[in-house]
Short mmCIF file of N, CA and C in Angstrom, two decimals:
data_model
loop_
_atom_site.label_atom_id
_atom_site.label_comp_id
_atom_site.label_asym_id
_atom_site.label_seq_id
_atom_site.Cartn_x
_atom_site.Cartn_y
_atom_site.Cartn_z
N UNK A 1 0.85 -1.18 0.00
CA UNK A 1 0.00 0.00 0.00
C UNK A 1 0.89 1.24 0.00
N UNK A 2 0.49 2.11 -1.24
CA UNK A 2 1.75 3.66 -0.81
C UNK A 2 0.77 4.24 -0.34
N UNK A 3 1.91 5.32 0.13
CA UNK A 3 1.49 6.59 1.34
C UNK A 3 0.67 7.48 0.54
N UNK A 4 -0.06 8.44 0.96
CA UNK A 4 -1.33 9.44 0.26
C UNK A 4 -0.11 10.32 -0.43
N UNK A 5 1.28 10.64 -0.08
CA UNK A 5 1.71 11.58 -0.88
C UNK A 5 2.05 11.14 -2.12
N UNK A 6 2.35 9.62 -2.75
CA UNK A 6 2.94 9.39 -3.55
C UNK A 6 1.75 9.22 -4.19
N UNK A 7 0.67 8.75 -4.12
CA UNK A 7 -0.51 8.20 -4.58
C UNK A 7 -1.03 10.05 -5.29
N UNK A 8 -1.14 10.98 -4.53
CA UNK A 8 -1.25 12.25 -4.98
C UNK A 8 0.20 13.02 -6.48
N UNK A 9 1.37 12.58 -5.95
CA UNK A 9 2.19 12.73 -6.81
C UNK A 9 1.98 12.15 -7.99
N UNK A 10 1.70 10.91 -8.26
CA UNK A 10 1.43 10.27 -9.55
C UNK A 10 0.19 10.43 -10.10
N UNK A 11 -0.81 10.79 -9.01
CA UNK A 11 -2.10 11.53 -9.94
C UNK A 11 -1.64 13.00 -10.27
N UNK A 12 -0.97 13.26 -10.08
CA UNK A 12 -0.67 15.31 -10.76
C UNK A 12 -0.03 14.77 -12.04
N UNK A 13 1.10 13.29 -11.54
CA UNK A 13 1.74 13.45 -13.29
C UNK A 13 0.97 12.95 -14.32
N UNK A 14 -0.22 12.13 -13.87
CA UNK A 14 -1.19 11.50 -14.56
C UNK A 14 -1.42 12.36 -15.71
N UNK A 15 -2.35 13.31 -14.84
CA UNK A 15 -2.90 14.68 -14.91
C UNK A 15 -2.08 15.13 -16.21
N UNK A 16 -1.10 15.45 -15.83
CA UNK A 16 0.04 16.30 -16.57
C UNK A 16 0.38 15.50 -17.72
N UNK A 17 0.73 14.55 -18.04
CA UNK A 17 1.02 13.92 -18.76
C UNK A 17 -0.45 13.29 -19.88
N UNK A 18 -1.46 13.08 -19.47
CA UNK A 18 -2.41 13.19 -20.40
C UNK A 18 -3.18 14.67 -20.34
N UNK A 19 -2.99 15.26 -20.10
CA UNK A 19 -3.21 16.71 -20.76
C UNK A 19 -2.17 16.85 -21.88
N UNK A 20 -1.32 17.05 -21.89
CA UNK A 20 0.03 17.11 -23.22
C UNK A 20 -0.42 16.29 -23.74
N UNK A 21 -0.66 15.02 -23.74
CA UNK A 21 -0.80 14.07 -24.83
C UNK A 21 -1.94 14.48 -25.75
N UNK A 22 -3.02 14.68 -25.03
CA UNK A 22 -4.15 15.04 -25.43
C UNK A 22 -3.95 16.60 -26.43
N UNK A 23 -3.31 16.99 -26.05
CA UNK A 23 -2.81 18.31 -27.01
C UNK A 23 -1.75 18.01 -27.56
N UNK A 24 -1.07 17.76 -27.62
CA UNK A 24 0.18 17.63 -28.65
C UNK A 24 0.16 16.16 -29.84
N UNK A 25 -0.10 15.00 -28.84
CA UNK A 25 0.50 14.03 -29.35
C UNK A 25 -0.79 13.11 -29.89
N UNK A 26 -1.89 12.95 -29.91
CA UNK A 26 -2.85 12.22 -30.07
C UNK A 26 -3.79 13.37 -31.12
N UNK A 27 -3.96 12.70 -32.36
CA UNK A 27 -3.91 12.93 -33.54
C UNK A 27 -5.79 12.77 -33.87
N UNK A 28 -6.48 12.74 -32.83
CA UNK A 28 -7.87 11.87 -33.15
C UNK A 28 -9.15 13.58 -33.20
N UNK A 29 -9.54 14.03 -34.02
CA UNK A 29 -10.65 15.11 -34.36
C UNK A 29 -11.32 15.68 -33.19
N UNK A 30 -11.58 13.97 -32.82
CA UNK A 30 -12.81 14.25 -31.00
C UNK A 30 -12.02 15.23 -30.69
N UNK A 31 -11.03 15.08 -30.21
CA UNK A 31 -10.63 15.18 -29.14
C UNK A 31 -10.09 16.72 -29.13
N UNK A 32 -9.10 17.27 -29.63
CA UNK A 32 -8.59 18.71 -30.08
C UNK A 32 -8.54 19.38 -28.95
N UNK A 33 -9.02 20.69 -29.02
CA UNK A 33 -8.99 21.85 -28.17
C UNK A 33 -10.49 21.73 -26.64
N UNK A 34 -11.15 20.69 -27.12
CA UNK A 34 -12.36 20.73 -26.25
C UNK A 34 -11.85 19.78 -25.42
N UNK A 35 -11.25 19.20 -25.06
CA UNK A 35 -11.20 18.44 -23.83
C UNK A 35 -10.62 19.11 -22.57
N UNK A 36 -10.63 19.22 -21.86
CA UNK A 36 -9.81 19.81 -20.77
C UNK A 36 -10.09 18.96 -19.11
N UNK A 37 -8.87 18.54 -18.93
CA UNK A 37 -8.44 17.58 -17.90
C UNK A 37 -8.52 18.61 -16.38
N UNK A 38 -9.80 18.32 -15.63
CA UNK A 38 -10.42 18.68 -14.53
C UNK A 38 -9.43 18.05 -13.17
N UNK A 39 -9.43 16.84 -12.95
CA UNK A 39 -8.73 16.09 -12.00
C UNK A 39 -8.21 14.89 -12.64
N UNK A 40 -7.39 14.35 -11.49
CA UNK A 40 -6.83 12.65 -11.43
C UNK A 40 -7.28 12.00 -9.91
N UNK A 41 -7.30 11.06 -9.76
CA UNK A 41 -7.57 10.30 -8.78
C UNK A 41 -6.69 9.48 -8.53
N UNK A 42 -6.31 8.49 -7.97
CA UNK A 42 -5.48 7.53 -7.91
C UNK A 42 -5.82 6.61 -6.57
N UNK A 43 -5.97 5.35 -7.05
CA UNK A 43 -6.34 4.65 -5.64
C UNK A 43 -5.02 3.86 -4.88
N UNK A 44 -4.85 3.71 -3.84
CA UNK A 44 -4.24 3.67 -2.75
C UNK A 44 -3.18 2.76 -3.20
N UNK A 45 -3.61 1.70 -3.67
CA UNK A 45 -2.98 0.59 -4.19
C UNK A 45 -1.46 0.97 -5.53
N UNK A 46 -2.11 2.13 -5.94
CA UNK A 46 -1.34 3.06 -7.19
C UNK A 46 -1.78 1.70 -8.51
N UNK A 47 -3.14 0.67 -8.76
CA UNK A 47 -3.27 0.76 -9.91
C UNK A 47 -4.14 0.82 -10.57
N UNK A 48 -5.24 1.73 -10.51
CA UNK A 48 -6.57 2.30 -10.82
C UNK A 48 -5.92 4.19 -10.81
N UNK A 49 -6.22 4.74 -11.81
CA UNK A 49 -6.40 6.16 -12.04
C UNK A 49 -7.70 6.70 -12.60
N UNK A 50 -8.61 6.83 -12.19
CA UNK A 50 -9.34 8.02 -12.34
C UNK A 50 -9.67 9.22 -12.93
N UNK A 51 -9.60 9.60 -14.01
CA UNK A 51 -9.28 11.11 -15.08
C UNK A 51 -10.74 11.67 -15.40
N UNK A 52 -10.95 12.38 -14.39
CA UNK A 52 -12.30 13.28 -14.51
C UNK A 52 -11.95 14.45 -15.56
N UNK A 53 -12.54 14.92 -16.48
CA UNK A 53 -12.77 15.85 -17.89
C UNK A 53 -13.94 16.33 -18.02
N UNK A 54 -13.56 18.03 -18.74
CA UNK A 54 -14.97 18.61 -19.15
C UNK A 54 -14.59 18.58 -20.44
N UNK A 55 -15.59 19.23 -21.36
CA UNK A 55 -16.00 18.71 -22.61
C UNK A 55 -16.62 20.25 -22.97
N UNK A 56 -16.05 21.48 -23.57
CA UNK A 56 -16.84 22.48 -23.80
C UNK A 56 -17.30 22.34 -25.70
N UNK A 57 -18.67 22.49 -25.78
CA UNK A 57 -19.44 21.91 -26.64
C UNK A 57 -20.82 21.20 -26.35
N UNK A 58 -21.39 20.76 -26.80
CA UNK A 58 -23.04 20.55 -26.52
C UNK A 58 -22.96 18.70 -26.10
N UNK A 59 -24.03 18.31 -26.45
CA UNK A 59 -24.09 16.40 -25.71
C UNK A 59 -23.76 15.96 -26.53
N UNK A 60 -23.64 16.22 -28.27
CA UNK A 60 -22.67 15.47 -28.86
C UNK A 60 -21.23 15.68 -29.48
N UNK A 61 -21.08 16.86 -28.70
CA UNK A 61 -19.26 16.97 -28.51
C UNK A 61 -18.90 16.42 -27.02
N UNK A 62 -19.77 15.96 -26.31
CA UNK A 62 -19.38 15.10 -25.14
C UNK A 62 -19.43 13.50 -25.10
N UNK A 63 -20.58 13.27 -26.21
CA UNK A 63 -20.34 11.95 -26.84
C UNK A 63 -19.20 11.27 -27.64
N UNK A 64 -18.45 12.36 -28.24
CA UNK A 64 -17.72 12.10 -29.24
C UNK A 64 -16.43 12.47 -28.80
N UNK A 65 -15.89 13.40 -27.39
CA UNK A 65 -14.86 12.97 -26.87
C UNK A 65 -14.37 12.08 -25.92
N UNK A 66 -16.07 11.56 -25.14
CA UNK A 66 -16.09 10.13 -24.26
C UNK A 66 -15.24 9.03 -25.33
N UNK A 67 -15.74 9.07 -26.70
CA UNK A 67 -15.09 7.72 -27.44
C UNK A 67 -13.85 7.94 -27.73
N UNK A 68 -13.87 9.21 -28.26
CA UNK A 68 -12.43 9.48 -28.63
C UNK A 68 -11.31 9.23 -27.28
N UNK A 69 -11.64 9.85 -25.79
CA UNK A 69 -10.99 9.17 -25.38
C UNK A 69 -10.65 7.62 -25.01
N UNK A 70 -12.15 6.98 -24.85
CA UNK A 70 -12.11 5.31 -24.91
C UNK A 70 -11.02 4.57 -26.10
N UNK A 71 -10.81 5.54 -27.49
CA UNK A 71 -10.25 4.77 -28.03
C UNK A 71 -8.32 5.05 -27.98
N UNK A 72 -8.22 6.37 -27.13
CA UNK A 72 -6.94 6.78 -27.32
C UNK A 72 -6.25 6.15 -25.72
N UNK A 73 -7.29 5.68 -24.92
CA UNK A 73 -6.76 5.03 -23.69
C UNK A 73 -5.65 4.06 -23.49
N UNK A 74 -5.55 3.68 -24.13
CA UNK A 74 -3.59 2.54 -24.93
C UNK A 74 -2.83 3.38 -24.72
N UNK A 75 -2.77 4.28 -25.94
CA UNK A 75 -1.66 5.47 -26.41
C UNK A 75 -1.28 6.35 -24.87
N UNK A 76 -2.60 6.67 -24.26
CA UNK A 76 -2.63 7.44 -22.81
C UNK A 76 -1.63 6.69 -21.75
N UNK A 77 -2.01 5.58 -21.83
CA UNK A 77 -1.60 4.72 -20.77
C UNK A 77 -0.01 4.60 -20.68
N UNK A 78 0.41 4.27 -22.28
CA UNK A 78 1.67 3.96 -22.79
C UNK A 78 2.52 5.16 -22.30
N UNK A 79 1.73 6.27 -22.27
CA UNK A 79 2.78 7.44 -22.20
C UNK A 79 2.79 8.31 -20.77
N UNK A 80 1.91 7.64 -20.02
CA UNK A 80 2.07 7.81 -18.50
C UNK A 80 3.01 6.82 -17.80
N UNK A 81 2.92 5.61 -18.47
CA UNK A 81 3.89 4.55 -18.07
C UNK A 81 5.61 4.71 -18.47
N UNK A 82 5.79 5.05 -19.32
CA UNK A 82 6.99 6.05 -19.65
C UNK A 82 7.12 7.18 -18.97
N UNK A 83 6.48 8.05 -18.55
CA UNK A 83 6.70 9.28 -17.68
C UNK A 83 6.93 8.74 -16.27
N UNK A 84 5.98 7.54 -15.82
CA UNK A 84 6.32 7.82 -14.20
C UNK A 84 7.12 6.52 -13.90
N UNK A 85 7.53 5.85 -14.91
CA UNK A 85 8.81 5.01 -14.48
C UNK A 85 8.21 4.55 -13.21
N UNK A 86 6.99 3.85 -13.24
CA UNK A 86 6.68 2.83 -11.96
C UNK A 86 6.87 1.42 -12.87
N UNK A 87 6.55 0.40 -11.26
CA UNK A 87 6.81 -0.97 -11.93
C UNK A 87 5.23 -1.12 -12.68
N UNK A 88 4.45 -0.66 -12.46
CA UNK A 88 3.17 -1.33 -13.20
C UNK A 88 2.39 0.18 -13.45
N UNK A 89 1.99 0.60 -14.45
CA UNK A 89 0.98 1.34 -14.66
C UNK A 89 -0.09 1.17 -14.88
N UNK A 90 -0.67 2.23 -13.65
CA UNK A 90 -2.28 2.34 -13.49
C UNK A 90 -3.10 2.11 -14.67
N UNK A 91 -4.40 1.56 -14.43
CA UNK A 91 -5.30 1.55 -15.48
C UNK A 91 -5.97 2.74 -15.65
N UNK A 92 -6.15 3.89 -16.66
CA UNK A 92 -6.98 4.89 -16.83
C UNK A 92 -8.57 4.66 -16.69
N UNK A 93 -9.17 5.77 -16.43
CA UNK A 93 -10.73 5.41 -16.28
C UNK A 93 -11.43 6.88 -16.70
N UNK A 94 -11.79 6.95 -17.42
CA UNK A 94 -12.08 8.41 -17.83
C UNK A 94 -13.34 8.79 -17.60
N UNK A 95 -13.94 9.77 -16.57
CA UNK A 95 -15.23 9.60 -16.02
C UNK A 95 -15.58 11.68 -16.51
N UNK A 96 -16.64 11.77 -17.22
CA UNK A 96 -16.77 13.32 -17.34
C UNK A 96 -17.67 13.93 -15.94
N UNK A 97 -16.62 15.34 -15.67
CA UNK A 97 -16.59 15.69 -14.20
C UNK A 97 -17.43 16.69 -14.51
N UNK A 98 -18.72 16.34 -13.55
CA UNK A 98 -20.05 16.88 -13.10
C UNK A 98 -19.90 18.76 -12.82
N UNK A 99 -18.59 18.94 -12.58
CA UNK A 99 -18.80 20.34 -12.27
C UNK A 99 -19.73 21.53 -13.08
N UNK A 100 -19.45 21.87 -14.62
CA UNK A 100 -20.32 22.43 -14.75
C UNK A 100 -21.48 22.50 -14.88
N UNK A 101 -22.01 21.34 -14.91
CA UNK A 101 -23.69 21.22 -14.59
C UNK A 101 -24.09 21.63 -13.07
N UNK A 102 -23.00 21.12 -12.19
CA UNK A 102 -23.07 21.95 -10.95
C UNK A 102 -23.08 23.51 -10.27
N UNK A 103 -22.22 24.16 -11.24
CA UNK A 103 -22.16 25.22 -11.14
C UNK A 103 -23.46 26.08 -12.09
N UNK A 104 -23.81 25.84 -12.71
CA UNK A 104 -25.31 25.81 -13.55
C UNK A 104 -26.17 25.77 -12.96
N UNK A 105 -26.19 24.61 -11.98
CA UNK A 105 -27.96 24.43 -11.21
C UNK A 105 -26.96 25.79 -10.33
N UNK A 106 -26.35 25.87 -9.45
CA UNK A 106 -26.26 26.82 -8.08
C UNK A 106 -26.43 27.98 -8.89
N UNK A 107 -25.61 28.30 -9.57
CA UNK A 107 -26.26 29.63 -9.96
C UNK A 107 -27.90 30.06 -10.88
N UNK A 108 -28.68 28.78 -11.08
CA UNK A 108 -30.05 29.17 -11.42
C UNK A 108 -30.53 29.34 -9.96
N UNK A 109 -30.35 28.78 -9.03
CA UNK A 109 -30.65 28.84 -7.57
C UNK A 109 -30.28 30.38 -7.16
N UNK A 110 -29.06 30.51 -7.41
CA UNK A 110 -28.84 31.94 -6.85
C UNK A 110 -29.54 33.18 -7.49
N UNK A 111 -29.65 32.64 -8.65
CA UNK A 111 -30.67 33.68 -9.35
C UNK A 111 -32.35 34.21 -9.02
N UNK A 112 -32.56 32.45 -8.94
CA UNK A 112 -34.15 32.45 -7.74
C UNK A 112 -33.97 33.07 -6.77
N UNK A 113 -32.97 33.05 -6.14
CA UNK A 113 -32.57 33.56 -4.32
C UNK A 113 -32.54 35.38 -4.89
N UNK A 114 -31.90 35.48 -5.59
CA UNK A 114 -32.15 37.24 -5.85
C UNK A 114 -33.62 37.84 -6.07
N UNK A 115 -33.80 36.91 -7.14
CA UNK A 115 -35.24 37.21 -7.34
C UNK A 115 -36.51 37.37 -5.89
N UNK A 116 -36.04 36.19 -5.65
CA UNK A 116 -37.05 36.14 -4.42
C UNK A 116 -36.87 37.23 -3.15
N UNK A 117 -35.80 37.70 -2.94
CA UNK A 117 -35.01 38.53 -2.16
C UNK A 117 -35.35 40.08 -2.81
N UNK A 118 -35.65 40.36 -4.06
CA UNK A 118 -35.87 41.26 -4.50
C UNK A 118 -37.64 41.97 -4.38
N UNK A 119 -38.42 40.42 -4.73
CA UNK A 119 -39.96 40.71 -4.18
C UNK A 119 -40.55 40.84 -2.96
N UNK A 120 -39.33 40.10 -1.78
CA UNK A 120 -39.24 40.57 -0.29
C UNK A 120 -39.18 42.16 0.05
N UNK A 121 -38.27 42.09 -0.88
CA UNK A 121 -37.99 43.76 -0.36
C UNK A 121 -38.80 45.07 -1.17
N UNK A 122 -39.22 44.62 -2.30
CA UNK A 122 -40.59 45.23 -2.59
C UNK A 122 -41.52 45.76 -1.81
N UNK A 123 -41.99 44.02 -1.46
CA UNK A 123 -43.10 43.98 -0.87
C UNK A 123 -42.92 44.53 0.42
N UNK A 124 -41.64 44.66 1.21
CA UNK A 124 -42.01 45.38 2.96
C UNK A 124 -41.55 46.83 2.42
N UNK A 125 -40.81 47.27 0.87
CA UNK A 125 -40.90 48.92 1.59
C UNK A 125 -41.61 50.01 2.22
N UNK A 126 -43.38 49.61 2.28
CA UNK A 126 -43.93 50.80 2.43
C UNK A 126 -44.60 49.98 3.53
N UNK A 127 -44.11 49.31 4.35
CA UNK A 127 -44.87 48.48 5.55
C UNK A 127 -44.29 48.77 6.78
N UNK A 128 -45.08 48.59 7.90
CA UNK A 128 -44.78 49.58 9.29
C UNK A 128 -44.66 48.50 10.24
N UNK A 129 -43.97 48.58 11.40
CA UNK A 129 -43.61 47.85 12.46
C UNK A 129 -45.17 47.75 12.93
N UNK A 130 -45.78 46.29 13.46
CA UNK A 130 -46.75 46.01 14.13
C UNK A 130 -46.48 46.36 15.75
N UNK A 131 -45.70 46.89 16.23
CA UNK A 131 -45.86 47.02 17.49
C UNK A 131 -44.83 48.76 17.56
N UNK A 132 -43.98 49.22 17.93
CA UNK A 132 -43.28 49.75 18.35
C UNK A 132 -42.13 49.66 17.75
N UNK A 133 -40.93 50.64 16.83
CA UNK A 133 -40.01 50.04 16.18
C UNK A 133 -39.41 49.68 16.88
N UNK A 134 -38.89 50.28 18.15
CA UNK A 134 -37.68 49.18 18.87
C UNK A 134 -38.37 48.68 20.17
N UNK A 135 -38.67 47.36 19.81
CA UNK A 135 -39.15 46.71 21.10
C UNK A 135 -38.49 46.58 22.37
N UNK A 136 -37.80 46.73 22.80
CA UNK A 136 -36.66 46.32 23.45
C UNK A 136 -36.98 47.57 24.52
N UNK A 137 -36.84 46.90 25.85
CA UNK A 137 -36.76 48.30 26.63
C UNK A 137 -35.63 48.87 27.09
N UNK A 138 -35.46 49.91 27.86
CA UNK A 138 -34.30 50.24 28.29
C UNK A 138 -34.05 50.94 29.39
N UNK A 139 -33.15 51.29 30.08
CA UNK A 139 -32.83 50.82 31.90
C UNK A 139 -33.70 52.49 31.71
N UNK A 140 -33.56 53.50 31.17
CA UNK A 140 -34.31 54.67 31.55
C UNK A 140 -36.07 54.76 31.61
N UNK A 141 -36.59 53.74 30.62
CA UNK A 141 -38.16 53.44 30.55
C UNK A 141 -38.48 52.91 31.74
N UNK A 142 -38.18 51.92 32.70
CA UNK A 142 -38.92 51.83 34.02
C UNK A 142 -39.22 52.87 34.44
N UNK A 143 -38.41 53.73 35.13
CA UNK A 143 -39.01 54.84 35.66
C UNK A 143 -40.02 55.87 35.21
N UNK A 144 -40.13 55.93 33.90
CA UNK A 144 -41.51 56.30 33.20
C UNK A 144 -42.57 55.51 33.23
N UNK A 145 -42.50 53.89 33.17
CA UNK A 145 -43.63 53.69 33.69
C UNK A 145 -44.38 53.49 34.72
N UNK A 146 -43.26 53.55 35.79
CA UNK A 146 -43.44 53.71 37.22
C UNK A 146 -44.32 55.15 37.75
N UNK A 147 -43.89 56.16 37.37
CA UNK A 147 -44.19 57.35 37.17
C UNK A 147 -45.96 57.72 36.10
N UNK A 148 -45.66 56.69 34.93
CA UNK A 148 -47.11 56.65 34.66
C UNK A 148 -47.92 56.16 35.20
N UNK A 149 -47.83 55.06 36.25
CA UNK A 149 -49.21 53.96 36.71
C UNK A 149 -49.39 54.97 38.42
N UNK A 150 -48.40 55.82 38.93
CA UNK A 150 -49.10 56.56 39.81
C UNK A 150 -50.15 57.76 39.95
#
């Protein structure tokens, strides 16, 4: 079992090393300028890797760089295994990373939250305290009402 630092070290070169490939050296249409390498993972053991990716383009430029990478995963592998000079290289797993759909729903949310925050404050500008604006008493009011009930 390696330690979390080395297991983190070889997911950055993962990382690093199929990003370049993916731009320089892998020759396949999908793939080009739209892919962009989000994270690496790496499990404990060091032979499972993990390669979370976004995909800027619509659902079938995300279809078509899912395959493109399924089919360049050899070539990937070959050239991480040459870079990190371990005895066995990890198996790649290429999973597309949820973030911007995440960041999409929160900010339609935050947009509701303004909105709604905006008809709040509409709706109380011309509205009046039901009791007294500052409820709260204070050490000088006893003696006024002491003074009133005699």
């Amino acid at each position: 079992m390696a330690d979390n630092a080395r297991a983190k070290k070889l997911a950055d070169l993962i990382r690093e090393v199929v990003a370049e490939k993916l731009q320089r050296g892998v020759k396949d249409p999908r793939l080009g300028t739209h892919v962009t390498i989000t994270d690496t993972r790496v499990t404990g053991d060091l032979r499972e890797a993990t390669v979370f990716y976004t995909v800027y383009g619509d659902d079938e430029d995300r279809a078509s760089a899912a395959a493109g990478l399924e089919s360049a995963k050899g070539v990937l592998r070959s050239a991480v295994g040459r870079a990190a000079g371990t005895k066995f290289t990890p198996t790649l797993t290429f999973v597309a990373d949820a973030l911007p759909e995440n960041a999409r729903t929160i900010e339609d949310l935050l947009d509701k939250a303004r909105a709604s925050d905006a008809q709040v404050r509409e709706v109380s500008s011309g509205a009046k305290y039901a009791g007294e604006a500052d409820p709260y008493k204070k050490p000088g009011d006893e003696d006024d009402e002491d003074a009133a009930a005699e």
